[in-house]
PDB file of C-alpha atoms in Angstrom:
ATOM      1  CA  MET T   1     -34.399 -36.415   4.432  1.00  0.00           C
ATOM      2  CA  MET T   2     -35.187 -32.889   3.344  1.00  0.00           C
ATOM      3  CA  LYS T   3     -34.860 -31.937  -0.271  1.00  0.00           C
ATOM      4  CA  MET T   4     -32.275 -29.253  -0.937  1.00  0.00           C
ATOM      5  CA  LEU T   5     -33.325 -26.376  -3.088  1.00  0.00           C
ATOM      6  CA  LEU T   6     -31.223 -25.584  -6.138  1.00  0.00           C
ATOM      7  CA  PRO T   7     -29.935 -22.237  -4.773  1.00  0.00           C
ATOM      8  CA  GLU T   8     -28.843 -23.920  -1.529  1.00  0.00           C
ATOM      9  CA  MET T   9     -27.021 -26.650  -3.440  1.00  0.00           C
ATOM     10  CA  LEU T  10     -25.266 -24.096  -5.617  1.00  0.00           C
ATOM     11  CA  ALA T  11     -24.229 -22.117  -2.559  1.00  0.00           C
ATOM     12  CA  LEU T  12     -22.758 -25.219  -0.935  1.00  0.00           C
ATOM     13  CA  LEU T  13     -20.856 -26.092  -4.100  1.00  0.00           C
ATOM     14  CA  MET T  14     -19.559 -22.559  -4.587  1.00  0.00           C
ATOM     15  CA  LEU T  15     -18.342 -22.094  -1.012  1.00  0.00           C
ATOM     16  CA  PRO T  16     -15.159 -24.213  -1.370  1.00  0.00           C
ATOM     17  CA  CYS T  17     -14.367 -22.497  -4.682  1.00  0.00           C
ATOM     18  CA  LEU T  18     -14.767 -19.081  -3.106  1.00  0.00           C
ATOM     19  CA  LEU T  19     -12.549 -20.043  -0.169  1.00  0.00           C
ATOM     20  CA  LEU T  20      -9.858 -21.311  -2.535  1.00  0.00           C
ATOM     21  CA  LEU T  21     -10.052 -18.090  -4.531  1.00  0.00           C
ATOM     22  CA  MET T  22      -9.707 -15.988  -1.377  1.00  0.00           C
ATOM     23  CA  VAL T  23      -6.642 -17.917  -0.231  1.00  0.00           C
ATOM     24  CA  SER T  24      -4.959 -17.560  -3.617  1.00  0.00           C
ATOM     25  CA  CYS T  25      -5.565 -13.810  -3.966  1.00  0.00           C
ATOM     26  CA  SER T  26      -2.328 -12.733  -2.368  1.00  0.00           C
ATOM     27  CA  GLY T  27      -0.373 -12.783  -5.646  1.00  0.00           C
ATOM     28  CA  LYS T  28       3.398 -12.656  -5.864  1.00  0.00           C
ATOM     29  CA  PRO T  29       5.430  -9.867  -4.313  1.00  0.00           C
ATOM     30  CA  PRO T  30       7.270  -7.675  -6.801  1.00  0.00           C
ATOM     31  CA  GLU T  31      10.806  -8.820  -7.559  1.00  0.00           C
ATOM     32  CA  ALA T  32      12.713  -5.585  -8.098  1.00  0.00           C
ATOM     33  CA  ARG T  33      12.407  -2.893  -5.482  1.00  0.00           C
ATOM     34  CA  LEU T  34      14.343   0.080  -6.800  1.00  0.00           C
ATOM     35  CA  VAL T  35      15.284   0.661 -10.418  1.00  0.00           C
ATOM     36  CA  ASP T  36      18.290   2.934 -10.867  1.00  0.00           C
ATOM     37  CA  GLY T  37      17.764   4.214  -7.326  1.00  0.00           C
ATOM     38  CA  ARG T  38      14.107   5.126  -7.889  1.00  0.00           C
ATOM     39  CA  LEU T  39      10.794   3.415  -7.196  1.00  0.00           C
ATOM     40  CA  ARG T  40       9.639   1.201 -10.054  1.00  0.00           C
ATOM     41  CA  PRO T  41       7.313   2.783 -12.634  1.00  0.00           C
ATOM     42  CA  CYS T  42       3.620   1.944 -12.412  1.00  0.00           C
ATOM     43  CA  PRO T  43       2.175  -0.474 -14.974  1.00  0.00           C
ATOM     44  CA  GLN T  44      -0.321   0.784 -17.552  1.00  0.00           C
ATOM     45  CA  SER T  45      -3.225  -0.576 -15.473  1.00  0.00           C
ATOM     46  CA  PRO T  46      -5.041   1.887 -13.160  1.00  0.00           C
ATOM     47  CA  ASN T  47      -4.148   0.058  -9.931  1.00  0.00           C
ATOM     48  CA  CYS T  48      -0.969   1.911  -8.976  1.00  0.00           C
ATOM     49  CA  VAL T  49       0.056   5.404  -7.887  1.00  0.00           C
ATOM     50  CA  SER T  50       3.543   6.791  -7.384  1.00  0.00           C
ATOM     51  CA  SER T  51       5.213  10.095  -6.607  1.00  0.00           C
ATOM     52  CA  GLU T  52       7.914   9.221  -9.153  1.00  0.00           C
ATOM     53  CA  GLU T  53       5.433   8.451 -11.932  1.00  0.00           C
ATOM     54  CA  GLN T  54       5.381  10.543 -15.104  1.00  0.00           C
ATOM     55  CA  ARG T  55       1.801   9.760 -16.181  1.00  0.00           C
ATOM     56  CA  PRO T  56      -0.636  12.225 -14.534  1.00  0.00           C
ATOM     57  CA  GLU T  57      -3.305   9.595 -13.846  1.00  0.00           C
ATOM     58  CA  SER T  58      -0.845   7.645 -11.681  1.00  0.00           C
ATOM     59  CA  GLN T  59       0.855  10.569  -9.937  1.00  0.00           C
ATOM     60  CA  VAL T  60       0.656  11.437  -6.246  1.00  0.00           C
ATOM     61  CA  ALA T  61       2.730  13.969  -4.351  1.00  0.00           C
ATOM     62  CA  PRO T  62       5.652  12.741  -2.253  1.00  0.00           C
ATOM     63  CA  LEU T  63       5.513  13.106   1.526  1.00  0.00           C
ATOM     64  CA  ALA T  64       7.276  16.323   2.511  1.00  0.00           C
ATOM     65  CA  PHE T  65       8.769  16.993   5.927  1.00  0.00           C
ATOM     66  CA  GLN T  66      10.855  19.477   7.903  1.00  0.00           C
ATOM     67  CA  GLY T  67      13.416  18.518  10.486  1.00  0.00           C
ATOM     68  CA  PRO T  68      15.553  15.429  10.832  1.00  0.00           C
ATOM     69  CA  PRO T  69      14.959  12.601   8.344  1.00  0.00           C
ATOM     70  CA  GLU T  70      15.099  10.068  11.189  1.00  0.00           C
ATOM     71  CA  ALA T  71      12.077  11.710  12.826  1.00  0.00           C
ATOM     72  CA  ALA T  72      10.185  11.640   9.521  1.00  0.00           C
ATOM     73  CA  TRP T  73      11.038   7.955   8.970  1.00  0.00           C
ATOM     74  CA  GLN T  74       9.853   7.154  12.506  1.00  0.00           C
ATOM     75  CA  ALA T  75       6.605   9.102  11.967  1.00  0.00           C
ATOM     76  CA  LEU T  76       6.048   7.200   8.732  1.00  0.00           C
ATOM     77  CA  THR T  77       6.530   3.768  10.318  1.00  0.00           C
ATOM     78  CA  GLU T  78       4.118   4.726  13.117  1.00  0.00           C
ATOM     79  CA  ALA T  79       1.516   5.868  10.560  1.00  0.00           C
ATOM     80  CA  ILE T  80       1.927   2.622   8.618  1.00  0.00           C
ATOM     81  CA  ARG T  81       1.417   0.469  11.700  1.00  0.00           C
ATOM     82  CA  GLU T  82      -1.590   2.520  12.783  1.00  0.00           C
ATOM     83  CA  GLU T  83      -3.159   2.016   9.357  1.00  0.00           C
ATOM     84  CA  GLY T  84      -2.604  -1.754   9.552  1.00  0.00           C
ATOM     85  CA  GLY T  85       0.428  -2.137   7.299  1.00  0.00           C
ATOM     86  CA  LYS T  86       3.016  -4.846   7.808  1.00  0.00           C
ATOM     87  CA  ILE T  87       6.632  -3.864   7.269  1.00  0.00           C
ATOM     88  CA  GLN T  88       8.306  -6.458   5.036  1.00  0.00           C
ATOM     89  CA  GLN T  89      11.680  -4.807   4.481  1.00  0.00           C
ATOM     90  CA  GLN T  90      13.240  -1.756   6.072  1.00  0.00           C
ATOM     91  CA  GLU T  91      16.533  -0.197   5.092  1.00  0.00           C
ATOM     92  CA  GLU T  92      18.063   3.178   5.802  1.00  0.00           C
ATOM     93  CA  HIS T  93      16.345   4.905   2.855  1.00  0.00           C
ATOM     94  CA  TYR T  94      13.852   2.285   1.633  1.00  0.00           C
ATOM     95  CA  LEU T  95      10.743   0.706   3.118  1.00  0.00           C
ATOM     96  CA  TRP T  96       8.474  -2.018   1.696  1.00  0.00           C
ATOM     97  CA  VAL T  97       5.098  -2.551   3.346  1.00  0.00           C
ATOM     98  CA  THR T  98       2.075  -4.730   2.592  1.00  0.00           C
ATOM     99  CA  PHE T  99      -1.574  -3.997   3.272  1.00  0.00           C
ATOM    100  CA  THR T 100      -4.190  -6.767   3.124  1.00  0.00           C
ATOM    101  CA  SER T 101      -7.856  -6.064   2.385  1.00  0.00           C
ATOM    102  CA  ARG T 102     -10.291  -7.302   5.003  1.00  0.00           C
ATOM    103  CA  LEU T 103     -12.860  -9.060   2.855  1.00  0.00           C
ATOM    104  CA  PHE T 104     -11.016 -10.839   0.055  1.00  0.00           C
ATOM    105  CA  ARG T 105      -7.500 -10.681   1.561  1.00  0.00           C
ATOM    106  CA  PHE T 106      -5.991  -8.953  -1.494  1.00  0.00           C
ATOM    107  CA  VAL T 107      -2.410  -7.841  -0.853  1.00  0.00           C
ATOM    108  CA  ASP T 108      -1.138  -4.438  -1.977  1.00  0.00           C
ATOM    109  CA  ASP T 109       2.518  -3.409  -1.928  1.00  0.00           C
ATOM    110  CA  VAL T 110       3.501   0.056  -0.749  1.00  0.00           C
ATOM    111  CA  GLU T 111       7.071   1.289  -1.051  1.00  0.00           C
ATOM    112  CA  PHE T 112       8.799   4.390   0.263  1.00  0.00           C
ATOM    113  CA  ARG T 113      12.120   5.986  -0.673  1.00  0.00           C
ATOM    114  CA  LEU T 114      13.643   8.636   1.571  1.00  0.00           C
ATOM    115  CA  VAL T 115      15.504  11.519  -0.075  1.00  0.00           C
ATOM    116  CA  ALA T 116      16.895  13.240   3.016  1.00  0.00           C
ATOM    117  CA  ALA T 117      18.586  16.128   1.160  1.00  0.00           C
ATOM    118  CA  GLU T 118      15.254  17.137  -0.415  1.00  0.00           C
ATOM    119  CA  HIS T 119      13.170  16.484   2.727  1.00  0.00           C
ATOM    120  CA  LEU T 120      10.948  14.144   0.714  1.00  0.00           C
ATOM    121  CA  ILE T 121       9.725  10.585   0.979  1.00  0.00           C
ATOM    122  CA  HIS T 122       8.649   9.172  -2.369  1.00  0.00           C
ATOM    123  CA  VAL T 123       5.826   6.640  -2.314  1.00  0.00           C
ATOM    124  CA  ARG T 124       4.487   3.914  -4.615  1.00  0.00           C
ATOM    125  CA  SER T 125       1.313   1.939  -3.846  1.00  0.00           C
ATOM    126  CA  ALA T 126       0.176  -0.871  -6.155  1.00  0.00           C
ATOM    127  CA  SER T 127      -2.246  -3.779  -6.182  1.00  0.00           C
ATOM    128  CA  ARG T 128      -0.681  -7.177  -6.820  1.00  0.00           C
ATOM    129  CA  LEU T 129      -3.738  -8.537  -8.619  1.00  0.00           C
ATOM    130  CA  GLY T 130      -6.465  -7.176 -10.822  1.00  0.00           C
ATOM    131  CA  TYR T 131      -6.670  -4.399 -13.334  1.00  0.00           C
ATOM    132  CA  ALA T 132      -8.392  -1.560 -11.466  1.00  0.00           C
ATOM    133  CA  ASP T 133      -8.393  -0.780  -7.756  1.00  0.00           C
ATOM    134  CA  LEU T 134     -11.332   1.674  -7.540  1.00  0.00           C
ATOM    135  CA  GLY T 135      -8.975   4.315  -6.132  1.00  0.00           C
ATOM    136  CA  VAL T 136      -7.890   2.240  -3.124  1.00  0.00           C
ATOM    137  CA  ASN T 137      -4.161   2.900  -3.572  1.00  0.00           C
ATOM    138  CA  ARG T 138      -4.595   6.662  -3.967  1.00  0.00           C
ATOM    139  CA  LYS T 139      -6.866   6.794  -0.894  1.00  0.00           C
ATOM    140  CA  ARG T 140      -4.342   4.763   1.109  1.00  0.00           C
ATOM    141  CA  VAL T 141      -1.500   7.130   0.221  1.00  0.00           C
ATOM    142  CA  GLU T 142      -3.589  10.157   1.197  1.00  0.00           C
ATOM    143  CA  LYS T 143      -4.609   8.526   4.502  1.00  0.00           C
ATOM    144  CA  LEU T 144      -0.957   7.716   5.231  1.00  0.00           C
ATOM    145  CA  ARG T 145      -0.033  11.320   4.351  1.00  0.00           C
ATOM    146  CA  GLU T 146      -2.602  12.586   6.856  1.00  0.00           C
ATOM    147  CA  LEU T 147      -1.359  10.236   9.611  1.00  0.00           C
ATOM    148  CA  PHE T 148       2.273  11.054   8.762  1.00  0.00           C
ATOM    149  CA  LYS T 149       1.642  14.786   9.241  1.00  0.00           C
ATOM    150  CA  GLN T 150      -0.191  14.066  12.480  1.00  0.00           C
ATOM    151  CA  LYS T 151       2.685  11.919  13.797  1.00  0.00           C
ATOM    152  CA  LEU T 152       5.248  14.573  12.846  1.00  0.00           C
ATOM    153  CA  GLY T 153       3.211  17.138  14.770  1.00  0.00           C
ATOM    154  CA  GLU T 154       3.089  14.875  17.819  1.00  0.00           C
ATOM    155  CA  GLN T 155       6.878  14.468  17.726  1.00  0.00           C
ATOM    156  CA  ALA T 156       7.363  18.229  17.623  1.00  0.00           C
ATOM    157  CA  GLY T 157       5.258  18.635  20.752  1.00  0.00           C
ATOM    158  CA  PRO T 158       2.971  21.539  21.604  1.00  0.00           C
ATOM    159  CA  LEU T 159       3.869  25.011  20.366  1.00  0.00           C
TER     160      LEU T 159
END
């Protein structure tokens, strides 16, 4: 029988703990969706961005569009699916989506609120767990914005 080295033994002992941690990293989904008809405010932690946020460090611009709101909503859902999001709840003017990180399987919640009269879609992206997100939520919103614009252009057809 071969003697195990200390680092190998530690690795074998830590593996089940790491697997358990990864499985439990999904966190709980947020309870309230809209508060007084608006997306919920971000917490004080730097792991959330929102177009309806008052604090500059958590602000992002809403998604703007021209044309019918239905076309914008369709373009948004296509962009979300292309980026790997899973639609959890879809209503006429509200959309809740989850994104799961590849490595540790962390779940982030992204919400959208359509304001058809203003040709805007407000967005909120927040991590369920942890304090900081290293800019992941802001980058996700900007990537979705880019795909959204692209999808809207595809719907309009060539000029």
